[in-house]
Amino acid sequence: MSVVILGIETSCDETSASVVIDGTQIKSNLISSQIDIHRKFGGVVPEVASRKHLEIINRVIREALDEAGVTFADLDAVGVTYGPGLVGALLVGVAAAKAIAFGLDIPLVGVNHLEGHIYANLLAEPDPGLPLICLVVSGGHTDLVLMHGPGAYELLGATRDDAAGEAFDKVARVLGLGYPGGPLIDKLAECGDQQAITLPRSYLEEGSLDFSFSGLKTAAINYLHRAEQKGEEVNRADLAAGFRRAVVDVLVDKTLLATQNHGTQTLLLAGGVAANKLLREEFTKRAKQEGLRLIYPPPVLCTDNAAMIACVAYCKYRRGDFAPLTLNAVPNLPLGKEKY
Ligand code: KG4
Ligand code: ZN
């Protein structure tokens, strides 16, 4: 008998619902983005995000079921992101999932958003080989994670200031590119010379697996401002290319150091920044040189989506790891240390 899971994701600015069968067959993955609403503010406005989730959540769930050709009665469980994320946004998804679980008398599964990003890789590759190293790079996180097994994670390093995606977004804003900036810098960088403008790379202490991107971000912004003050024209594509190169160099070097330190054979990329073209190319090259198995999701599964949440929920469902109906949103939920 196959297991039909409804996944729900509302941790930031995407309202998403997905039906996944047996943890791998994505029957639907609806993603309603609020980007157009937040764009005029240059970033996500939390209060606006939760109101928009509330307006649309029922419709997105309905459409996810319809597209998958299933009804509520076919669902075996409902999985929902309950952290980390914006509390008001998370609450909308959690409340919807609890209502469905209660109404249908099916298990409720609470999912960590970061675990969702990691599992986006397992939708297509359910057997990646353990232990493995995963680089989680999103708008809110830059984490190097050693995964021993389902639910067993060790945090090896994290950003001490800006997340990689956040740095992309802030530099893009100063370049006048708009929001979210990561994909726009990625595109502009393709037309630039990555060696024309060299920006600093922060490696922190010898052997450290932590990250720091605020110095690089400030250096890029200062470069632009200084040129503007002198009335000089800046080649924005070159600046975008130099910035992207610096971010990618540090991410790749530290991730490979982590694989060497732990003797792991498999490497996963996860989170919105994992959609970056240069990041994928560089990891592909270096993984080949080092004889590592590299897995990364298709771009649509790198950014926030509910299929990855349903995938984690399936694994937890199989383990009987259910949440009580008192489940609450946990904005700072750490990876691998969840307790309902
Ligand atoms: O995982 P995600 O959708 O949301 C969070 O959990 O934060 O990641 C969003 C982040 C944004 O900062 C966005 O600019 C960045 O991922 N991003 C990219 C690319 N696509 C999305 N950054 C660099 N290059 C890209 N192609
Ligand atoms: Zn995310």
CSV table of C-alpha atoms and ligand atoms in Angstrom, one decimal:
chain,number,residue,atom,x,y,z
A,1,MET,CA,0.0,0.0,0.0
A,2,SER,CA,1.4,3.4,-0.9
A,3,VAL,CA,1.6,6.2,1.6
A,4,VAL,CA,0.0,9.5,0.5
A,5,ILE,CA,1.4,12.6,2.3
A,6,LEU,CA,0.2,16.2,2.1
A,7,GLY,CA,3.1,18.6,2.7
A,8,ILE,CA,2.6,22.2,3.7
A,9,GLU,CA,5.2,25.0,3.8
A,10,THR,CA,4.7,28.6,4.9
A,11,SER,CA,7.9,29.5,6.7
A,12,CYS,CA,8.7,32.6,4.7
A,13,ASP,CA,7.2,34.1,1.5
A,14,GLU,CA,6.1,31.1,-0.4
A,15,THR,CA,2.7,29.4,0.3
A,16,SER,CA,3.2,25.8,-0.8
A,17,ALA,CA,1.3,22.5,-0.7
A,18,SER,CA,2.4,19.2,-2.2
A,19,VAL,CA,1.2,15.7,-2.5
A,20,VAL,CA,4.0,13.1,-2.5
A,21,ILE,CA,3.5,9.3,-2.6
A,22,ASP,CA,6.0,7.0,-0.9
A,23,GLY,CA,8.4,9.9,-0.2
A,24,THR,CA,9.5,10.1,-3.8
A,25,GLN,CA,6.7,10.5,-6.3
A,26,ILE,CA,5.7,14.2,-6.5
A,27,LYS,CA,2.1,14.3,-7.6
A,28,SER,CA,1.8,18.0,-7.2
A,29,ASN,CA,4.0,20.8,-5.8
A,30,LEU,CA,2.1,24.1,-5.8
A,31,ILE,CA,4.2,27.2,-4.9
A,32,SER,CA,2.4,30.5,-4.6
A,33,SER,CA,5.1,33.2,-4.3
A,34,GLN,CA,4.6,36.5,-2.6
A,35,ILE,CA,7.7,38.0,-4.2
A,36,ASP,CA,5.7,40.6,-6.2
A,37,ILE,CA,4.2,41.9,-3.0
A,38,HIS,CA,7.4,42.1,-1.0
A,39,ARG,CA,9.5,43.4,-3.9
A,40,LYS,CA,8.4,47.0,-3.4
A,41,PHE,CA,9.7,46.8,0.2
A,42,GLY,CA,13.1,45.3,-0.9
A,43,GLY,CA,12.6,42.3,1.3
A,44,VAL,CA,10.0,40.1,3.1
A,45,VAL,CA,7.7,42.0,5.5
A,46,PRO,CA,6.7,39.4,8.1
A,47,GLU,CA,3.3,40.8,8.9
A,48,VAL,CA,2.3,41.0,5.2
A,49,ALA,CA,3.7,37.5,4.6
A,50,SER,CA,1.5,35.9,7.3
A,51,ARG,CA,-1.6,37.8,6.1
A,52,LYS,CA,-1.0,36.6,2.5
A,53,HIS,CA,-0.4,33.0,3.6
A,54,LEU,CA,-3.8,33.1,5.4
A,55,GLU,CA,-5.6,34.5,2.3
A,56,ILE,CA,-4.4,31.8,0.0
A,57,ILE,CA,-3.5,28.6,2.0
A,58,ASN,CA,-6.8,26.8,1.6
A,59,ARG,CA,-6.8,27.4,-2.1
A,60,VAL,CA,-3.2,26.2,-2.5
A,61,ILE,CA,-4.0,23.0,-0.6
A,62,ARG,CA,-7.2,22.4,-2.6
A,63,GLU,CA,-5.3,22.8,-5.9
A,64,ALA,CA,-2.5,20.6,-4.7
A,65,LEU,CA,-5.0,17.8,-4.0
A,66,ASP,CA,-6.8,18.4,-7.3
A,67,GLU,CA,-3.7,18.4,-9.4
A,68,ALA,CA,-2.5,15.2,-7.7
A,69,GLY,CA,-5.9,13.6,-8.3
A,70,VAL,CA,-6.5,12.8,-4.7
A,71,THR,CA,-9.1,13.8,-2.1
A,72,PHE,CA,-8.7,14.5,1.6
A,73,ALA,CA,-9.9,11.0,2.3
A,74,ASP,CA,-6.9,9.5,0.5
A,75,LEU,CA,-4.3,11.2,2.8
A,76,ASP,CA,-2.4,9.1,5.2
A,77,ALA,CA,-0.7,11.9,7.0
A,78,VAL,CA,0.0,15.7,6.8
A,79,GLY,CA,3.5,17.1,7.2
A,80,VAL,CA,4.1,20.8,8.0
A,81,THR,CA,7.1,23.1,8.5
A,82,TYR,CA,7.0,24.3,12.1
A,83,GLY,CA,10.4,26.1,12.1
A,84,PRO,CA,12.8,27.7,11.6
A,85,GLY,CA,11.1,30.7,9.9
A,86,LEU,CA,8.9,33.7,10.5
A,87,VAL,CA,6.6,32.9,13.4
A,88,GLY,CA,3.4,34.5,12.0
A,89,ALA,CA,4.0,32.8,8.6
A,90,LEU,CA,4.8,29.4,10.2
A,91,LEU,CA,1.6,29.6,12.3
A,92,VAL,CA,-0.6,29.7,9.2
A,93,GLY,CA,0.7,26.4,7.9
A,94,VAL,CA,0.8,24.8,11.3
A,95,ALA,CA,-2.8,25.7,12.0
A,96,ALA,CA,-4.0,24.4,8.6
A,97,ALA,CA,-2.1,21.1,9.1
A,98,LYS,CA,-3.5,20.6,12.6
A,99,ALA,CA,-7.0,21.2,11.3
A,100,ILE,CA,-6.6,18.7,8.5
A,101,ALA,CA,-5.0,16.1,10.9
A,102,PHE,CA,-7.7,16.6,13.5
A,103,GLY,CA,-10.6,16.6,10.9
A,104,LEU,CA,-9.4,13.5,9.1
A,105,ASP,CA,-8.0,11.8,12.2
A,106,ILE,CA,-4.6,11.2,10.5
A,107,PRO,CA,-1.1,11.7,11.9
A,108,LEU,CA,0.4,15.1,12.0
A,109,VAL,CA,4.1,15.3,11.3
A,110,GLY,CA,6.2,18.4,12.2
A,111,VAL,CA,9.1,19.1,9.9
A,112,ASN,CA,12.2,21.2,10.3
A,113,HIS,CA,12.5,23.5,7.3
A,114,LEU,CA,16.3,22.9,7.0
A,115,GLU,CA,15.8,19.1,7.0
A,116,GLY,CA,13.3,19.7,4.2
A,117,HIS,CA,16.0,21.5,2.1
A,118,ILE,CA,18.3,18.5,2.7
A,119,TYR,CA,15.6,16.0,1.8
A,120,ALA,CA,14.9,17.9,-1.5
A,121,ASN,CA,17.9,15.9,-2.7
A,122,LEU,CA,16.4,12.6,-1.6
A,123,LEU,CA,13.2,13.0,-3.7
A,124,ALA,CA,15.2,11.9,-6.7
A,125,GLU,CA,18.1,10.1,-4.9
A,126,PRO,CA,16.5,8.2,-1.9
A,127,ASP,CA,19.7,6.3,-1.3
A,128,PRO,CA,22.6,8.8,-1.1
A,129,GLY,CA,25.0,6.8,1.0
A,130,LEU,CA,25.7,7.8,4.6
A,131,PRO,CA,27.3,9.5,6.3
A,132,LEU,CA,27.3,12.6,4.1
A,133,ILE,CA,28.1,16.3,4.1
A,134,CYS,CA,25.4,18.7,3.2
A,135,LEU,CA,25.9,22.4,2.5
A,136,VAL,CA,22.6,24.2,3.3
A,137,VAL,CA,22.8,27.7,1.7
A,138,SER,CA,19.6,29.8,1.8
A,139,GLY,CA,18.4,33.3,2.6
A,140,GLY,CA,18.6,32.6,6.3
A,141,HIS,CA,21.3,29.9,6.7
A,142,THR,CA,24.7,28.9,5.6
A,143,ASP,CA,25.3,25.6,7.4
A,144,LEU,CA,27.7,22.7,6.9
A,145,VAL,CA,26.0,19.6,8.2
A,146,LEU,CA,27.3,16.1,8.8
A,147,MET,CA,24.3,13.8,8.3
A,148,HIS,CA,24.8,10.4,10.0
A,149,GLY,CA,21.3,9.2,9.3
A,150,PRO,CA,17.6,10.3,9.3
A,151,GLY,CA,17.2,12.8,12.0
A,152,ALA,CA,20.9,12.5,13.1
A,153,TYR,CA,22.7,15.7,12.2
A,154,GLU,CA,25.9,17.4,13.4
A,155,LEU,CA,26.4,21.0,12.7
A,156,LEU,CA,30.0,21.5,11.6
A,157,GLY,CA,29.9,25.2,10.8
A,158,ALA,CA,27.6,28.1,10.2
A,159,THR,CA,27.7,31.7,9.3
A,160,ARG,CA,28.8,34.1,12.0
A,161,ASP,CA,27.0,37.1,10.3
A,162,ASP,CA,25.1,37.2,7.0
A,163,ALA,CA,23.8,34.1,5.3
A,164,ALA,CA,25.1,33.6,1.7
A,165,GLY,CA,21.6,34.3,0.3
A,166,GLU,CA,21.2,37.4,2.4
A,167,ALA,CA,24.6,38.7,1.2
A,168,PHE,CA,23.5,38.1,-2.4
A,169,ASP,CA,20.2,39.9,-1.7
A,170,LYS,CA,21.9,42.9,-0.1
A,171,VAL,CA,24.5,43.4,-2.8
A,172,ALA,CA,21.8,43.0,-5.4
A,173,ARG,CA,19.8,45.8,-3.8
A,174,VAL,CA,22.7,48.2,-3.9
A,175,LEU,CA,23.3,47.3,-7.5
A,176,GLY,CA,19.7,48.2,-8.2
A,177,LEU,CA,18.8,44.8,-9.3
A,178,GLY,CA,15.7,44.1,-7.2
A,179,TYR,CA,14.5,41.3,-4.9
A,180,PRO,CA,15.3,38.5,-4.5
A,181,GLY,CA,18.8,39.3,-5.6
A,182,GLY,CA,20.5,35.9,-5.8
A,183,PRO,CA,19.1,34.8,-9.2
A,184,LEU,CA,19.5,38.4,-10.6
A,185,ILE,CA,23.2,38.6,-9.6
A,186,ASP,CA,23.7,35.0,-10.9
A,187,LYS,CA,22.3,36.1,-14.3
A,188,LEU,CA,24.2,39.4,-14.5
A,189,ALA,CA,27.4,37.7,-13.4
A,190,GLU,CA,27.2,35.5,-16.5
A,191,CYS,CA,28.0,38.6,-18.7
A,192,GLY,CA,30.8,39.8,-16.4
A,193,ASP,CA,34.5,39.2,-16.0
A,194,GLN,CA,35.0,37.4,-12.6
A,195,GLN,CA,38.6,38.5,-12.5
A,196,ALA,CA,38.1,42.2,-13.2
A,197,ILE,CA,37.2,43.1,-9.6
A,198,THR,CA,38.8,41.0,-6.9
A,199,LEU,CA,36.9,41.1,-3.6
A,200,PRO,CA,38.1,39.7,-0.2
A,201,ARG,CA,37.4,36.1,0.9
A,202,SER,CA,37.0,35.4,4.5
A,203,TYR,CA,38.2,32.0,5.7
A,204,LEU,CA,38.3,32.9,9.4
A,205,GLU,CA,40.7,30.9,11.6
A,206,GLU,CA,42.8,28.1,10.1
A,207,GLY,CA,40.5,25.0,9.7
A,208,SER,CA,37.3,26.8,10.7
A,209,LEU,CA,34.2,25.6,9.0
A,210,ASP,CA,32.3,28.7,9.9
A,211,PHE,CA,31.5,31.4,7.4
A,212,SER,CA,31.5,35.1,7.3
A,213,PHE,CA,30.0,37.1,4.4
A,214,SER,CA,29.5,40.5,5.8
A,215,GLY,CA,33.0,41.7,5.0
A,216,LEU,CA,32.7,40.7,1.4
A,217,LYS,CA,29.2,42.2,1.2
A,218,THR,CA,30.5,45.5,2.6
A,219,ALA,CA,33.6,45.4,0.3
A,220,ALA,CA,31.3,45.1,-2.8
A,221,ILE,CA,29.0,47.9,-1.6
A,222,ASN,CA,32.0,50.1,-0.8
A,223,TYR,CA,33.5,49.5,-4.2
A,224,LEU,CA,30.3,50.7,-5.8
A,225,HIS,CA,29.9,53.7,-3.5
A,226,ARG,CA,33.5,54.8,-3.9
A,227,ALA,CA,33.3,54.7,-7.6
A,228,GLU,CA,30.1,56.6,-7.6
A,229,GLN,CA,31.6,59.4,-5.4
A,230,LYS,CA,34.5,59.7,-7.8
A,231,GLY,CA,32.0,59.9,-10.7
A,232,GLU,CA,33.4,56.7,-12.2
A,233,GLU,CA,31.3,54.2,-14.1
A,234,VAL,CA,31.3,50.7,-12.5
A,235,ASN,CA,30.8,47.7,-14.7
A,236,ARG,CA,28.0,46.1,-12.7
A,237,ALA,CA,28.3,42.7,-14.4
A,238,ASP,CA,32.0,42.6,-13.4
A,239,LEU,CA,31.1,43.4,-9.8
A,240,ALA,CA,28.4,40.8,-9.8
A,241,ALA,CA,30.8,38.2,-11.3
A,242,GLY,CA,33.6,39.1,-8.8
A,243,PHE,CA,31.2,38.9,-5.9
A,244,ARG,CA,29.6,35.6,-7.0
A,245,ARG,CA,33.1,34.1,-7.5
A,246,ALA,CA,34.2,35.1,-4.0
A,247,VAL,CA,31.1,33.6,-2.3
A,248,VAL,CA,31.4,30.4,-4.3
A,249,ASP,CA,35.1,30.0,-3.6
A,250,VAL,CA,34.6,30.1,0.1
A,251,LEU,CA,31.6,27.8,0.0
A,252,VAL,CA,33.3,25.2,-2.1
A,253,ASP,CA,36.7,25.3,-0.2
A,254,LYS,CA,35.1,24.9,3.2
A,255,THR,CA,32.7,22.2,2.1
A,256,LEU,CA,35.5,20.1,0.6
A,257,LEU,CA,37.5,20.6,3.8
A,258,ALA,CA,34.5,19.2,5.7
A,259,THR,CA,34.4,16.1,3.5
A,260,GLN,CA,38.2,15.5,3.9
A,261,ASN,CA,37.9,16.0,7.7
A,262,HIS,CA,35.2,13.3,8.0
A,263,GLY,CA,36.2,11.0,5.1
A,264,THR,CA,32.7,11.2,3.6
A,265,GLN,CA,32.0,10.2,0.0
A,266,THR,CA,28.7,12.0,-0.7
A,267,LEU,CA,28.1,15.7,-0.9
A,268,LEU,CA,24.6,17.3,-1.0
A,269,LEU,CA,23.8,20.9,-1.8
A,270,ALA,CA,20.6,22.4,-0.5
A,271,GLY,CA,18.7,25.7,-0.2
A,272,GLY,CA,17.9,28.6,-2.5
A,273,VAL,CA,21.6,29.5,-3.2
A,274,ALA,CA,22.2,25.9,-4.4
A,275,ALA,CA,20.4,27.0,-7.6
A,276,ASN,CA,23.4,29.2,-8.3
A,277,LYS,CA,25.0,28.4,-11.7
A,278,LEU,CA,28.6,28.9,-10.7
A,279,LEU,CA,28.2,27.1,-7.4
A,280,ARG,CA,26.9,24.0,-9.2
A,281,GLU,CA,29.6,24.2,-11.9
A,282,GLU,CA,32.4,24.5,-9.3
A,283,PHE,CA,31.1,21.8,-7.1
A,284,THR,CA,30.7,19.5,-10.1
A,285,LYS,CA,34.3,20.1,-11.1
A,286,ARG,CA,35.8,19.7,-7.6
A,287,ALA,CA,33.6,16.7,-6.8
A,288,LYS,CA,34.9,15.0,-9.9
A,289,GLN,CA,38.5,15.8,-9.1
A,290,GLU,CA,38.1,14.4,-5.6
A,291,GLY,CA,36.0,11.3,-6.6
A,292,LEU,CA,33.0,12.4,-4.6
A,293,ARG,CA,29.3,11.7,-5.3
A,294,LEU,CA,27.6,15.1,-5.7
A,295,ILE,CA,23.8,15.5,-5.5
A,296,TYR,CA,21.9,18.7,-5.9
A,297,PRO,CA,18.2,19.2,-6.5
A,298,PRO,CA,16.7,20.7,-9.6
A,299,PRO,CA,16.3,24.6,-9.1
A,300,VAL,CA,12.6,24.4,-8.3
A,301,LEU,CA,13.3,22.1,-5.4
A,302,CYS,CA,16.2,24.3,-4.1
A,303,THR,CA,14.0,27.2,-3.2
A,304,ASP,CA,11.1,26.8,-0.7
A,305,ASN,CA,8.6,24.2,-1.6
A,306,ALA,CA,6.3,21.7,0.1
A,307,ALA,CA,7.4,18.5,-1.7
A,308,MET,CA,10.6,18.5,0.3
A,309,ILE,CA,8.5,18.9,3.5
A,310,ALA,CA,6.3,15.9,2.4
A,311,CYS,CA,9.5,13.9,1.8
A,312,VAL,CA,10.8,14.4,5.3
A,313,ALA,CA,7.2,13.8,6.7
A,314,TYR,CA,7.2,10.4,4.9
A,315,CYS,CA,10.4,9.3,6.6
A,316,LYS,CA,9.1,10.4,10.0
A,317,TYR,CA,5.8,8.8,9.3
A,318,ARG,CA,7.6,5.5,8.6
A,319,ARG,CA,9.3,5.8,12.0
A,320,GLY,CA,6.1,6.7,13.7
A,321,ASP,CA,7.5,10.1,14.7
A,322,PHE,CA,4.2,12.0,14.9
A,323,ALA,CA,3.5,15.5,16.4
A,324,PRO,CA,0.7,16.2,18.9
A,325,LEU,CA,-2.1,18.5,18.0
A,326,THR,CA,-0.6,21.0,20.3
A,327,LEU,CA,2.3,21.5,17.8
A,328,ASN,CA,3.4,25.1,17.8
A,329,ALA,CA,5.6,27.2,15.5
A,330,VAL,CA,9.3,27.4,16.6
A,331,PRO,CA,11.0,30.3,14.8
A,332,ASN,CA,14.5,29.3,15.9
A,333,LEU,CA,14.1,25.5,15.6
A,334,PRO,CA,17.6,23.9,15.5
A,335,LEU,CA,18.3,21.0,13.1
A,336,GLY,CA,18.2,17.6,14.6
A,337,LYS,CA,17.3,18.6,18.1
A,338,GLU,CA,13.5,18.8,17.6
A,339,LYS,CA,11.2,18.0,20.5
A,340,TYR,CA,7.5,18.5,20.0
B,1,KG4,O1,15.8,28.4,0.5
B,1,KG4,P1,15.2,29.7,0.1
B,1,KG4,O2,14.1,29.7,-1.0
B,1,KG4,O3,14.6,30.4,1.3
B,1,KG4,C1,15.1,30.4,2.6
B,1,KG4,O4,14.9,29.4,3.3
B,1,KG4,O5,15.8,31.4,2.9
B,1,KG4,O6,16.4,30.7,-0.4
B,1,KG4,C2,16.2,32.0,-0.8
B,1,KG4,C3,17.5,32.6,-1.0
B,1,KG4,C4,17.5,34.1,-1.4
B,1,KG4,O7,18.4,34.8,-0.6
B,1,KG4,C5,17.8,34.1,-2.9
B,1,KG4,O8,18.4,35.3,-3.3
B,1,KG4,C6,18.8,32.9,-3.0
B,1,KG4,O9,18.2,31.9,-2.1
B,1,KG4,N1,18.9,32.4,-4.3
B,1,KG4,C7,20.0,32.5,-5.1
B,1,KG4,C8,19.8,31.9,-6.3
B,1,KG4,N2,18.4,31.5,-6.4
B,1,KG4,C9,17.9,31.8,-5.1
B,1,KG4,N3,21.3,32.9,-4.7
B,1,KG4,C10,22.2,32.8,-5.6
B,1,KG4,N4,22.0,32.3,-6.9
B,1,KG4,C11,20.8,31.9,-7.3
B,1,KG4,N5,20.6,31.4,-8.5
B,2,ZN,ZN,14.2,27.7,2.7
